[in-house]
mmCIF file of C-alpha atoms and ligand atoms in Angstrom:
data_model
loop_
_atom_site.group_PDB
_atom_site.id
_atom_site.type_symbol
_atom_site.label_atom_id
_atom_site.label_comp_id
_atom_site.label_asym_id
_atom_site.label_seq_id
_atom_site.Cartn_x
_atom_site.Cartn_y
_atom_site.Cartn_z
ATOM 1 C CA MET A 290 0.000 0.000 0.000
ATOM 2 C CA ASP A 291 1.202 3.501 -0.773
ATOM 3 C CA LYS A 292 2.332 5.419 2.271
ATOM 4 C CA MET A 293 1.507 8.679 0.556
ATOM 5 C CA LEU A 294 -1.727 9.864 -0.985
ATOM 6 C CA THR A 295 -1.228 9.506 -4.727
ATOM 7 C CA LEU A 296 -3.848 11.024 -7.027
ATOM 8 C CA THR A 297 -4.527 10.946 -10.757
ATOM 9 C CA CYS A 298 -6.000 14.041 -12.378
ATOM 10 C CA PRO A 299 -8.702 12.998 -14.885
ATOM 11 C CA CYS A 300 -8.191 16.235 -16.852
ATOM 12 C CA CYS A 301 -4.520 15.783 -17.779
ATOM 13 C CA ASN A 302 -3.901 12.161 -16.640
ATOM 14 C CA VAL A 303 -0.964 13.125 -14.436
ATOM 15 C CA THR A 304 -0.407 10.898 -11.410
ATOM 16 C CA ALA A 305 1.436 12.565 -8.538
ATOM 17 C CA GLU A 306 1.531 12.642 -4.791
ATOM 18 C CA GLU A 307 -0.795 14.989 -3.002
ATOM 19 C CA THR A 308 1.586 17.972 -2.802
ATOM 20 C CA GLU A 309 0.997 18.688 -6.488
ATOM 21 C CA PHE A 310 -2.715 19.081 -5.660
ATOM 22 C CA HIS A 311 -4.877 21.080 -3.284
ATOM 23 C CA ALA A 312 -7.701 19.563 -1.251
ATOM 24 C CA GLY A 313 -11.113 21.178 -1.754
ATOM 25 C CA GLY A 314 -13.114 19.397 0.939
ATOM 26 C CA GLU A 315 -16.169 17.166 0.801
ATOM 27 C CA ALA A 316 -17.719 16.648 -2.634
ATOM 28 C CA HIS A 317 -21.317 16.847 -3.834
ATOM 29 C CA LEU A 318 -22.541 19.403 -1.293
ATOM 30 C CA LYS A 319 -25.905 20.965 -2.026
ATOM 31 C CA ARG A 320 -25.743 24.709 -1.734
ATOM 32 C CA PHE A 321 -28.308 26.403 0.487
ATOM 33 C CA GLY A 322 -28.448 30.126 -0.165
ATOM 34 C CA PRO A 323 -31.043 32.897 0.127
ATOM 35 C CA GLY A 324 -34.444 31.539 1.179
ATOM 36 C CA SER A 325 -33.031 28.544 3.054
ATOM 37 C CA SER A 326 -33.541 27.976 6.752
ATOM 38 C CA ASP A 327 -30.868 28.779 9.331
ATOM 39 C CA ASP A 328 -30.335 25.063 9.936
ATOM 40 C CA GLU A 329 -29.875 24.328 6.236
ATOM 41 C CA PHE A 330 -27.485 27.235 5.837
ATOM 42 C CA GLU A 331 -25.467 26.230 8.883
ATOM 43 C CA SER A 332 -25.213 22.653 7.676
ATOM 44 C CA TYR A 333 -24.174 23.806 4.183
ATOM 45 C CA LEU A 334 -21.443 26.004 5.617
ATOM 46 C CA PHE A 335 -20.102 23.948 8.482
ATOM 47 C CA THR A 336 -21.365 20.374 8.782
ATOM 48 C CA ARG A 337 -19.195 17.769 7.097
ATOM 49 C CA LYS A 338 -19.212 13.971 7.097
ATOM 50 C CA ASN A 339 -15.590 13.378 8.199
ATOM 51 C CA PRO A 340 -15.907 9.569 7.943
ATOM 52 C CA LYS A 341 -13.413 6.909 8.870
ATOM 53 C CA GLY A 342 -13.399 5.119 5.527
ATOM 54 C CA VAL A 343 -14.947 5.897 2.144
ATOM 55 C CA HIS A 344 -15.028 9.608 1.325
ATOM 56 C CA PHE A 345 -15.813 11.656 -1.783
ATOM 57 C CA GLU A 346 -13.723 14.781 -2.163
ATOM 58 C CA ARG A 347 -12.981 17.722 -4.399
ATOM 59 C CA TRP A 348 -9.368 18.309 -5.410
ATOM 60 C CA ARG A 349 -7.648 20.846 -7.618
ATOM 61 C CA HIS A 350 -4.557 20.159 -9.706
ATOM 62 C CA ASN A 351 -3.171 23.489 -8.562
ATOM 63 C CA ASN A 352 0.485 22.894 -9.431
ATOM 64 C CA GLY A 353 -0.443 21.234 -12.712
ATOM 65 C CA CYS A 354 -3.228 21.792 -15.234
ATOM 66 C CA GLY A 355 -5.220 23.897 -12.755
ATOM 67 C CA LYS A 356 -8.480 21.926 -13.079
ATOM 68 C CA TRP A 357 -10.898 20.783 -10.360
ATOM 69 C CA PHE A 358 -11.902 17.127 -10.164
ATOM 70 C CA HIS A 359 -13.376 14.538 -7.779
ATOM 71 C CA VAL A 360 -11.694 11.725 -5.859
ATOM 72 C CA ALA A 361 -13.228 8.722 -4.076
ATOM 73 C CA ARG A 362 -10.797 7.431 -1.462
ATOM 74 C CA CYS A 363 -10.417 5.793 1.936
ATOM 75 C CA THR A 364 -9.462 8.227 4.688
ATOM 76 C CA THR A 365 -7.741 5.569 6.799
ATOM 77 C CA SER A 366 -5.702 3.605 4.241
ATOM 78 C CA LEU A 367 -5.290 6.396 1.634
ATOM 79 C CA GLU A 368 -6.464 3.902 -1.003
ATOM 80 C CA VAL A 369 -7.856 5.823 -3.952
ATOM 81 C CA PHE A 370 -10.851 4.085 -5.528
ATOM 82 C CA ALA A 371 -11.203 6.468 -8.463
ATOM 83 C CA SER A 372 -10.959 10.025 -9.675
ATOM 84 C CA TYR A 373 -13.718 11.424 -11.863
ATOM 85 C CA PRO A 374 -14.688 14.700 -13.538
ATOM 86 C CA ALA A 375 -15.924 17.727 -11.609
ATOM 87 C CA GLN A 376 -18.990 18.075 -13.844
ATOM 88 C CA THR A 377 -21.285 15.759 -11.933
ATOM 89 C CA TYR A 378 -23.640 16.050 -8.930
ATOM 90 C CA ALA A 379 -22.996 12.496 -7.710
ATOM 91 C CA PRO A 380 -20.353 9.776 -8.005
ATOM 92 C CA PRO A 381 -20.763 7.606 -11.138
ATOM 93 C CA GLU A 382 -22.444 4.229 -10.495
ATOM 94 C CA ASP A 383 -19.475 2.176 -11.756
ATOM 95 C CA ILE A 384 -17.295 3.788 -9.097
ATOM 96 C CA LEU A 385 -19.820 2.938 -6.365
ATOM 97 C CA VAL A 386 -19.851 -0.678 -7.569
ATOM 98 C CA HIS A 387 -16.047 -0.754 -7.514
ATOM 99 C CA ILE A 388 -16.048 0.533 -3.923
ATOM 100 C CA ASP A 389 -18.536 -2.270 -3.040
ATOM 101 C CA THR A 390 -15.862 -4.783 -4.018
ATOM 102 C CA ARG A 391 -13.144 -2.995 -2.036
ATOM 103 C CA ARG A 392 -15.217 -2.115 1.078
ATOM 104 C CA PRO A 393 -18.217 -4.487 1.284
ATOM 105 C CA GLY A 394 -21.078 -2.914 3.238
ATOM 106 C CA TRP A 395 -19.648 0.604 3.121
ATOM 107 C CA ARG A 396 -22.938 2.119 1.926
ATOM 108 C CA ALA A 397 -24.698 1.255 5.182
ATOM 109 C CA LYS A 398 -22.121 3.272 7.091
ATOM 110 C CA THR A 399 -22.613 6.535 5.195
ATOM 111 C CA MET B 41 12.295 51.546 -26.163
ATOM 112 C CA SER B 42 14.163 50.279 -23.145
ATOM 113 C CA ASP B 43 16.210 47.078 -23.333
ATOM 114 C CA PRO B 44 14.521 43.953 -21.956
ATOM 115 C CA VAL B 45 16.173 42.693 -18.769
ATOM 116 C CA THR B 46 15.775 39.153 -17.476
ATOM 117 C CA ALA B 47 15.059 38.540 -13.800
ATOM 118 C CA LEU B 48 18.611 37.448 -12.902
ATOM 119 C CA ASN B 49 20.713 38.927 -15.711
ATOM 120 C CA HIS B 50 21.642 35.464 -16.994
ATOM 121 C CA LEU B 51 22.973 34.227 -13.693
ATOM 122 C CA SER B 52 24.588 30.811 -14.036
ATOM 123 C CA SER B 53 26.364 28.187 -11.984
ATOM 124 C CA GLY B 54 28.679 25.457 -13.189
ATOM 125 C CA ASP B 55 30.054 24.361 -9.838
ATOM 126 C CA GLY B 56 27.740 21.419 -9.179
ATOM 127 C CA ILE B 57 26.617 18.163 -10.756
ATOM 128 C CA ALA B 58 24.666 20.027 -13.455
ATOM 129 C CA HIS B 59 25.083 23.369 -15.177
ATOM 130 C CA ILE B 60 22.348 25.863 -14.360
ATOM 131 C CA ALA B 61 21.731 29.033 -16.320
ATOM 132 C CA GLU B 62 19.031 31.625 -16.636
ATOM 133 C CA ILE B 63 18.257 32.213 -20.299
ATOM 134 C CA GLY B 64 16.004 34.584 -22.167
ATOM 135 C CA PRO B 65 14.278 36.866 -22.547
ATOM 136 C CA LEU B 66 11.956 34.640 -24.550
ATOM 137 C CA GLY B 67 8.649 35.438 -26.176
ATOM 138 C CA MET B 68 5.804 33.549 -24.471
ATOM 139 C CA ILE B 69 2.098 33.788 -25.219
ATOM 140 C CA THR B 70 -0.561 32.073 -23.131
ATOM 141 C CA LEU B 71 -3.312 30.908 -25.489
ATOM 142 C CA ARG B 72 -6.576 29.629 -24.046
ATOM 143 C CA GLY B 73 -9.488 28.151 -25.921
ATOM 144 C CA ASP B 74 -10.822 24.898 -27.364
ATOM 145 C CA LEU B 75 -7.622 23.084 -28.361
ATOM 146 C CA ARG B 76 -9.541 21.012 -30.929
ATOM 147 C CA ALA B 77 -10.629 24.137 -32.818
ATOM 148 C CA ARG B 78 -8.769 24.546 -36.071
ATOM 149 C CA ALA B 79 -8.367 28.303 -35.638
ATOM 150 C CA ILE B 80 -6.717 27.815 -32.230
ATOM 151 C CA GLN B 81 -4.337 25.223 -33.625
ATOM 152 C CA ALA B 82 -3.553 27.423 -36.622
ATOM 153 C CA ALA B 83 -2.894 30.443 -34.389
ATOM 154 C CA ALA B 84 -0.500 28.405 -32.237
ATOM 155 C CA ILE B 85 1.335 26.822 -35.149
ATOM 156 C CA SER B 86 1.752 30.096 -37.057
ATOM 157 C CA ILE B 87 3.764 31.518 -34.132
ATOM 158 C CA GLY B 88 5.207 28.402 -32.499
ATOM 159 C CA ARG B 89 6.332 27.011 -35.887
ATOM 160 C CA VAL B 90 6.293 23.400 -34.724
ATOM 161 C CA GLU B 91 3.755 20.595 -34.903
ATOM 162 C CA PHE B 92 0.780 20.884 -32.584
ATOM 163 C CA PRO B 93 1.745 19.038 -29.363
ATOM 164 C CA GLU B 94 0.011 16.019 -27.888
ATOM 165 C CA MET B 95 -1.408 16.173 -24.366
ATOM 166 C CA ARG B 96 1.419 16.924 -21.855
ATOM 167 C CA HIS B 97 4.018 17.435 -24.552
ATOM 168 C CA CYS B 98 6.073 20.335 -25.834
ATOM 169 C CA ASN B 99 7.417 20.610 -29.352
ATOM 170 C CA SER B 100 10.257 23.081 -29.604
ATOM 171 C CA ALA B 101 12.843 24.241 -32.114
ATOM 172 C CA GLY B 102 15.281 26.946 -31.057
ATOM 173 C CA GLU B 103 13.316 29.752 -29.418
ATOM 174 C CA ASN B 104 10.041 28.630 -30.999
ATOM 175 C CA GLY B 105 7.709 26.026 -29.625
ATOM 176 C CA ILE B 106 4.282 25.051 -28.335
ATOM 177 C CA ALA B 107 3.699 23.539 -24.884
ATOM 178 C CA TRP B 108 0.471 21.768 -23.813
ATOM 179 C CA MET B 109 -0.438 23.419 -20.483
ATOM 180 C CA SER B 110 -3.957 22.063 -19.788
ATOM 181 C CA PRO B 111 -7.008 20.830 -21.711
ATOM 182 C CA ASP B 112 -7.714 24.445 -22.702
ATOM 183 C CA GLU B 113 -4.336 26.166 -22.524
ATOM 184 C CA LEU B 114 -1.134 26.354 -24.570
ATOM 185 C CA LEU B 115 2.117 28.228 -24.126
ATOM 186 C CA VAL B 116 3.296 29.464 -27.505
ATOM 187 C CA MET B 117 6.965 30.452 -27.670
ATOM 188 C CA CYS B 118 8.877 32.682 -30.101
ATOM 189 C CA PRO B 119 11.843 35.086 -30.089
ATOM 190 C CA TYR B 120 11.285 37.924 -27.609
ATOM 191 C CA ALA B 121 11.638 40.634 -30.266
ATOM 192 C CA GLU B 122 8.794 39.095 -32.283
ATOM 193 C CA VAL B 123 6.228 38.623 -29.539
ATOM 194 C CA GLY B 124 4.336 41.915 -30.074
ATOM 195 C CA GLU B 125 3.836 41.256 -33.758
ATOM 196 C CA ALA B 126 3.075 37.592 -33.036
ATOM 197 C CA LEU B 127 0.275 38.534 -30.660
ATOM 198 C CA THR B 128 -1.300 40.854 -33.221
ATOM 199 C CA LYS B 129 -1.101 38.115 -35.859
ATOM 200 C CA MET B 130 -2.562 35.576 -33.451
ATOM 201 C CA ASN B 131 -5.489 37.796 -32.542
ATOM 202 C CA THR B 132 -6.232 38.275 -36.243
ATOM 203 C CA THR B 133 -6.284 34.490 -36.758
ATOM 204 C CA LEU B 134 -8.520 34.157 -33.689
ATOM 205 C CA ALA B 135 -11.058 36.812 -34.692
ATOM 206 C CA GLY B 136 -14.552 35.575 -33.829
ATOM 207 C CA GLN B 137 -13.232 32.651 -31.755
ATOM 208 C CA HIS B 138 -13.877 32.127 -28.054
ATOM 209 C CA ALA B 139 -10.190 32.413 -27.152
ATOM 210 C CA LEU B 140 -7.713 34.455 -25.177
ATOM 211 C CA ALA B 141 -4.091 35.269 -26.050
ATOM 212 C CA VAL B 142 -1.859 37.152 -23.624
ATOM 213 C CA ASN B 143 1.823 38.101 -23.738
ATOM 214 C CA VAL B 144 3.348 36.674 -20.545
ATOM 215 C CA SER B 145 7.014 37.010 -21.597
ATOM 216 C CA ASP B 146 7.929 39.516 -18.881
ATOM 217 C CA ALA B 147 6.032 37.614 -16.185
ATOM 218 C CA ARG B 148 8.193 34.478 -16.516
ATOM 219 C CA ALA B 149 11.786 33.391 -15.977
ATOM 220 C CA VAL B 150 13.417 30.582 -17.940
ATOM 221 C CA PHE B 151 16.297 28.309 -16.937
ATOM 222 C CA GLN B 152 18.271 25.545 -18.554
ATOM 223 C CA VAL B 153 19.719 22.670 -16.545
ATOM 224 C CA THR B 154 22.255 20.688 -18.527
ATOM 225 C CA GLY B 155 24.419 17.654 -18.016
ATOM 226 C CA PRO B 156 24.086 13.934 -17.285
ATOM 227 C CA TYR B 157 22.623 14.511 -13.784
ATOM 228 C CA LEU B 158 19.775 16.826 -14.757
ATOM 229 C CA ARG B 159 17.165 14.132 -13.967
ATOM 230 C CA GLU B 160 18.461 13.890 -10.407
ATOM 231 C CA VAL B 161 18.416 17.656 -9.928
ATOM 232 C CA LEU B 162 14.755 17.840 -11.012
ATOM 233 C CA ALA B 163 13.742 14.684 -9.122
ATOM 234 C CA LYS B 164 14.968 16.213 -5.859
ATOM 235 C CA LEU B 165 12.600 19.145 -6.289
ATOM 236 C CA ALA B 166 9.439 17.917 -8.054
ATOM 237 C CA PRO B 167 6.918 15.107 -7.334
ATOM 238 C CA VAL B 168 7.552 13.722 -10.818
ATOM 239 C CA ASP B 169 8.819 10.307 -11.898
ATOM 240 C CA LEU B 170 11.934 11.248 -13.892
ATOM 241 C CA ASP B 171 12.895 7.689 -14.795
ATOM 242 C CA PRO B 172 14.265 7.754 -18.372
ATOM 243 C CA GLY B 173 11.630 5.162 -19.324
ATOM 244 C CA VAL B 174 8.803 7.339 -17.990
ATOM 245 C CA PHE B 175 9.724 10.983 -18.611
ATOM 246 C CA THR B 176 11.232 11.332 -22.048
ATOM 247 C CA PRO B 177 12.435 14.311 -24.108
ATOM 248 C CA GLY B 178 9.463 16.170 -25.555
ATOM 249 C CA MET B 179 7.178 15.493 -22.591
ATOM 250 C CA PHE B 180 6.047 18.583 -20.713
ATOM 251 C CA ARG B 181 5.191 18.708 -17.028
ATOM 252 C CA ARG B 182 3.523 21.423 -14.990
ATOM 253 C CA THR B 183 4.315 20.790 -11.364
ATOM 254 C CA ARG B 184 6.066 22.416 -8.429
ATOM 255 C CA LEU B 185 9.751 22.899 -7.633
ATOM 256 C CA ALA B 186 9.884 22.747 -3.834
ATOM 257 C CA GLN B 187 7.347 25.404 -2.850
ATOM 258 C CA VAL B 188 6.547 27.166 -6.131
ATOM 259 C CA PRO B 189 4.767 26.245 -9.371
ATOM 260 C CA ALA B 190 6.985 25.542 -12.375
ATOM 261 C CA ALA B 191 6.936 23.698 -15.677
ATOM 262 C CA PHE B 192 9.672 21.899 -17.541
ATOM 263 C CA TRP B 193 10.502 19.719 -20.489
ATOM 264 C CA MET B 194 13.638 18.015 -21.735
ATOM 265 C CA ARG B 195 14.824 19.414 -25.039
ATOM 266 C CA ASP B 196 17.133 16.393 -25.288
ATOM 267 C CA ASP B 197 18.772 13.831 -22.989
ATOM 268 C CA GLN B 198 21.108 16.421 -21.502
ATOM 269 C CA THR B 199 19.011 19.583 -21.496
ATOM 270 C CA ALA B 200 15.992 20.530 -19.423
ATOM 271 C CA GLN B 201 14.244 23.867 -19.823
ATOM 272 C CA ILE B 202 12.299 25.268 -16.879
ATOM 273 C CA ILE B 203 9.705 28.033 -16.802
ATOM 274 C CA CYS B 204 8.584 29.708 -13.578
ATOM 275 C CA PHE B 205 7.045 32.970 -12.452
ATOM 276 C CA ARG B 206 9.504 35.851 -12.684
ATOM 277 C CA SER B 207 8.819 36.832 -9.080
ATOM 278 C CA VAL B 208 10.335 33.548 -7.836
ATOM 279 C CA ALA B 209 13.281 33.414 -10.260
ATOM 280 C CA LYS B 210 15.957 33.761 -7.571
ATOM 281 C CA TYR B 211 14.277 31.165 -5.366
ATOM 282 C CA VAL B 212 14.178 28.680 -8.257
ATOM 283 C CA PHE B 213 17.789 29.407 -9.231
ATOM 284 C CA ASP B 214 18.929 28.861 -5.627
ATOM 285 C CA LEU B 215 16.885 25.643 -5.392
ATOM 286 C CA LEU B 216 18.439 24.269 -8.563
ATOM 287 C CA CYS B 217 21.940 25.152 -7.329
ATOM 288 C CA MET B 218 21.283 23.458 -3.987
ATOM 289 C CA ALA B 219 19.895 20.322 -5.662
ATOM 290 C CA ALA B 220 22.970 20.300 -7.915
ATOM 291 C CA GLN B 221 25.553 21.039 -5.222
ATOM 292 C CA PRO B 222 28.940 19.379 -5.677
ATOM 293 C CA GLY B 223 29.078 15.795 -4.462
ATOM 294 C CA SER B 224 25.289 15.402 -4.359
ATOM 295 C CA GLU B 225 25.012 12.687 -7.014
ATOM 296 C CA VAL B 226 22.525 9.992 -5.998
ATOM 297 C CA ASN B 227 23.176 7.847 -9.090
ATOM 298 C CA HIS B 228 19.567 6.679 -9.006
ATOM 299 C CA PHE B 229 18.727 6.823 -12.719
HETATM 300 ZN ZN1 LIG C 517 -4.401 17.919 -14.182
#
């Protein structure tokens, strides 16, 4: 297993360790803006999953091609299940199925 | 007109395991747009005077060249004295296109690292696999050198050319000299 977080950018296909990238936090957040309740707005701004295990994240290839993308990875082992384009509201189904094989039962925990 | 001055006045160092020299000034135009569009490719080729590069490659000949920077960005290179005229010509070719061309020549510094240990010098500073079977001449890599963004390609087996922001030119020069300090061969590659 890699001792360092190694990511592949789906925009330019570069694979590098995490210092070539910049973390952008939890992926697939729904924005609550004007008209939302205080609770919704608070949760949008501050409440994050922070799981021990499977996590979907935004990353930017800031020292490379400059593009944003998504990563599905394990926060404890640093195993990366997949990276996928930024232009989606949810992880692609084939990636979820792949994670099922790597972490059986993970969906029940999220 | 005043004379163009490079960031470090062509500072160089030949003391270590590789020769390091600031070169330039060079003409550099950032061109953004749809890289599949024929007008974009034509605009790049008319100034860069080389074949259109593949993803993550740089084709160069002398002071001319085209580097693939991202899925929607190129760096088009030409002699410094020609860059003003080149930009005008490019904008004419790009008329009506959704594209952007900007002269960044004075916002960059350029270095050459030469010698048989250049792969080691770069590998000490960038999170890039510089194995000769992986990173080959003509490939282009945007990455970081220690704490600052930079990009480089190998013109040939013994010559790497590095582009960084002008504001960090001295930092990059000092980094390269430190990574190339005498006796620091790792003999990894
Ligand atoms: Zn990238």
